[in-house]
């Protein structure tokens, strides 16, 4: 079994910010790529993720040096959760749970799709592993499908997914 790991313990909370920042847009400001957070904001399809990153106080972390790999669920992915789930996660008293969910979407380092396809799993910033499988040209992360890979940012990469990953 091939496992991807990285040694960036100081960025354990950073994964959460990236979680909400995946988008179908690669920002470009005078030749410079935007960071993960700004890329997610500019994409326009990660409003829920960005709100969650803000509620978890992870914005500055995800704007940090990185690099980070973020498996970013779309707004549609969040909308598919049971009614009330997102609202509950965004409550201040649930910040620890929200942080765990968000950091479960972030892997330390910059893992491009080609590298992810060669692995069976990856250890998230949250500490648990996610499974990575490839079937019929589709990359799956746990039960979510990567619908847009390799959106590069100045401090990492975003892979857009169609589901929200929940840690155990």
XYZ file of C-alpha atoms in Angstrom:
168
model
C 0.000 0.000 0.000
C 1.388 3.381 -1.001
C 0.735 6.110 1.545
C 1.420 9.817 1.089
C 2.638 11.636 4.156
C 4.332 14.942 4.800
C 5.954 16.625 7.757
C 4.203 19.907 8.227
C 2.867 19.679 11.777
C 2.768 23.436 12.230
C 0.119 23.592 9.535
C -2.280 21.069 11.028
C -5.094 23.597 11.064
C -4.333 24.802 7.580
C -6.080 21.944 5.904
C -9.448 23.273 6.868
C -9.075 26.457 4.960
C -8.165 24.644 1.820
C -11.167 22.461 2.216
C -13.419 25.283 1.233
C -11.236 26.820 -1.329
C -11.369 24.494 -4.288
C -12.739 26.019 -7.403
C -12.889 25.810 -11.114
C -10.864 28.959 -11.465
C -7.162 29.492 -11.301
C -6.617 33.055 -10.210
C -3.854 35.064 -11.813
C -2.773 38.489 -10.621
C -0.037 39.995 -12.764
C 1.465 36.579 -13.410
C 1.195 35.478 -9.778
C -1.176 32.711 -8.746
C -3.529 33.480 -5.880
C -3.329 31.463 -2.664
C -5.759 28.625 -1.923
C -8.272 30.834 -0.129
C -8.362 33.573 -2.752
C -8.567 30.974 -5.526
C -11.575 29.395 -3.809
C -13.269 32.763 -3.296
C -12.761 33.752 -6.928
C -14.135 30.418 -8.192
C -17.600 31.279 -6.894
C -18.609 27.661 -6.204
C -17.126 27.354 -2.712
C -19.107 29.874 -0.698
C -20.011 27.280 1.943
C -16.433 26.061 2.203
C -15.092 29.595 2.504
C -17.688 30.398 5.198
C -16.626 27.266 7.079
C -12.944 28.162 6.816
C -13.738 31.602 8.231
C -15.870 30.128 11.056
C -13.018 27.779 11.974
C -10.482 30.638 11.957
C -8.409 28.876 9.304
C -8.133 31.645 6.712
C -4.678 32.861 7.734
C -3.387 29.294 7.980
C -4.563 28.454 4.477
C -3.131 31.682 3.166
C 0.182 30.577 4.693
C 3.256 29.227 2.979
C 2.049 25.645 2.615
C 2.134 23.806 0.373
C -1.308 22.267 0.891
C -3.441 19.908 -1.130
C -7.125 20.602 -0.630
C -9.923 18.270 -1.665
C -12.571 20.968 -1.909
C -16.283 20.170 -1.882
C -18.524 22.401 -3.954
C -21.535 24.260 -2.581
C -23.657 21.496 -4.143
C -21.730 18.892 -2.131
C -22.502 20.744 1.105
C -26.145 21.148 0.084
C -26.424 17.366 -0.263
C -25.663 16.854 3.448
C -28.610 16.160 5.762
C -30.674 19.274 6.510
C -29.157 21.309 9.350
C -25.676 19.739 9.194
C -23.899 22.807 7.817
C -25.756 25.195 10.139
C -24.795 23.057 13.142
C -21.145 22.876 12.090
C -20.967 26.655 11.717
C -22.091 27.304 15.318
C -19.266 28.646 17.533
C -19.723 25.804 20.026
C -18.971 23.291 17.235
C -15.720 24.910 16.045
C -13.599 21.875 17.025
C -15.826 19.531 15.007
C -15.831 21.939 12.062
C -12.051 22.186 12.197
C -11.765 18.388 12.199
C -14.040 18.128 9.164
C -12.166 20.830 7.268
C -8.679 19.552 8.058
C -9.808 16.092 6.929
C -9.979 17.608 3.430
C -6.362 18.798 3.495
C -3.173 16.855 2.893
C 0.184 18.472 3.689
C 2.326 19.086 0.617
C 1.434 19.596 -3.024
C -0.045 16.383 -4.425
C -0.970 16.603 -8.072
C -3.609 14.238 -9.482
C -1.043 12.027 -11.204
C 0.726 11.456 -7.876
C -2.552 10.869 -6.031
C -3.575 8.239 -8.582
C -0.437 6.271 -7.754
C -1.327 6.140 -4.044
C -3.860 4.069 -2.116
C -4.276 6.569 0.698
C -3.032 9.853 2.143
C -2.752 11.142 5.692
C -4.731 14.333 6.223
C -3.849 17.324 8.359
C -6.627 16.137 10.692
C -4.584 12.954 11.278
C -6.762 10.269 9.695
C -6.156 8.680 6.316
C -8.347 9.126 3.269
C -8.553 6.349 0.699
C -7.711 7.075 -2.923
C -8.949 4.824 -5.705
C -9.069 5.095 -9.466
C -11.772 3.422 -11.551
C -12.520 3.991 -15.215
C -10.381 7.129 -15.236
C -12.225 8.616 -12.235
C -10.319 9.401 -9.051
C -12.251 8.783 -5.847
C -11.357 10.153 -2.421
C -13.281 8.022 0.045
C -16.789 8.172 -1.519
C -16.330 11.489 -3.329
C -15.336 11.855 -6.977
C -12.696 14.352 -8.087
C -14.595 16.420 -10.645
C -11.789 18.882 -11.393
C -8.165 18.108 -10.527
C -5.020 20.194 -10.318
C -6.177 23.782 -9.755
C -2.852 25.300 -8.845
C -2.518 28.063 -6.271
C 0.559 29.894 -5.020
C 0.664 27.728 -1.885
C -0.613 24.388 -3.132
C -3.240 22.692 -5.246
C -7.014 22.218 -5.110
C -8.911 19.176 -6.350
C -12.657 19.818 -6.593
C -14.788 16.976 -5.216
C -18.499 16.244 -5.379
C -18.949 15.199 -1.750
C -18.049 16.276 1.756
C -15.551 13.987 3.496
C -16.412 13.173 7.111
C -13.785 11.889 9.532
C -14.602 8.931 11.757
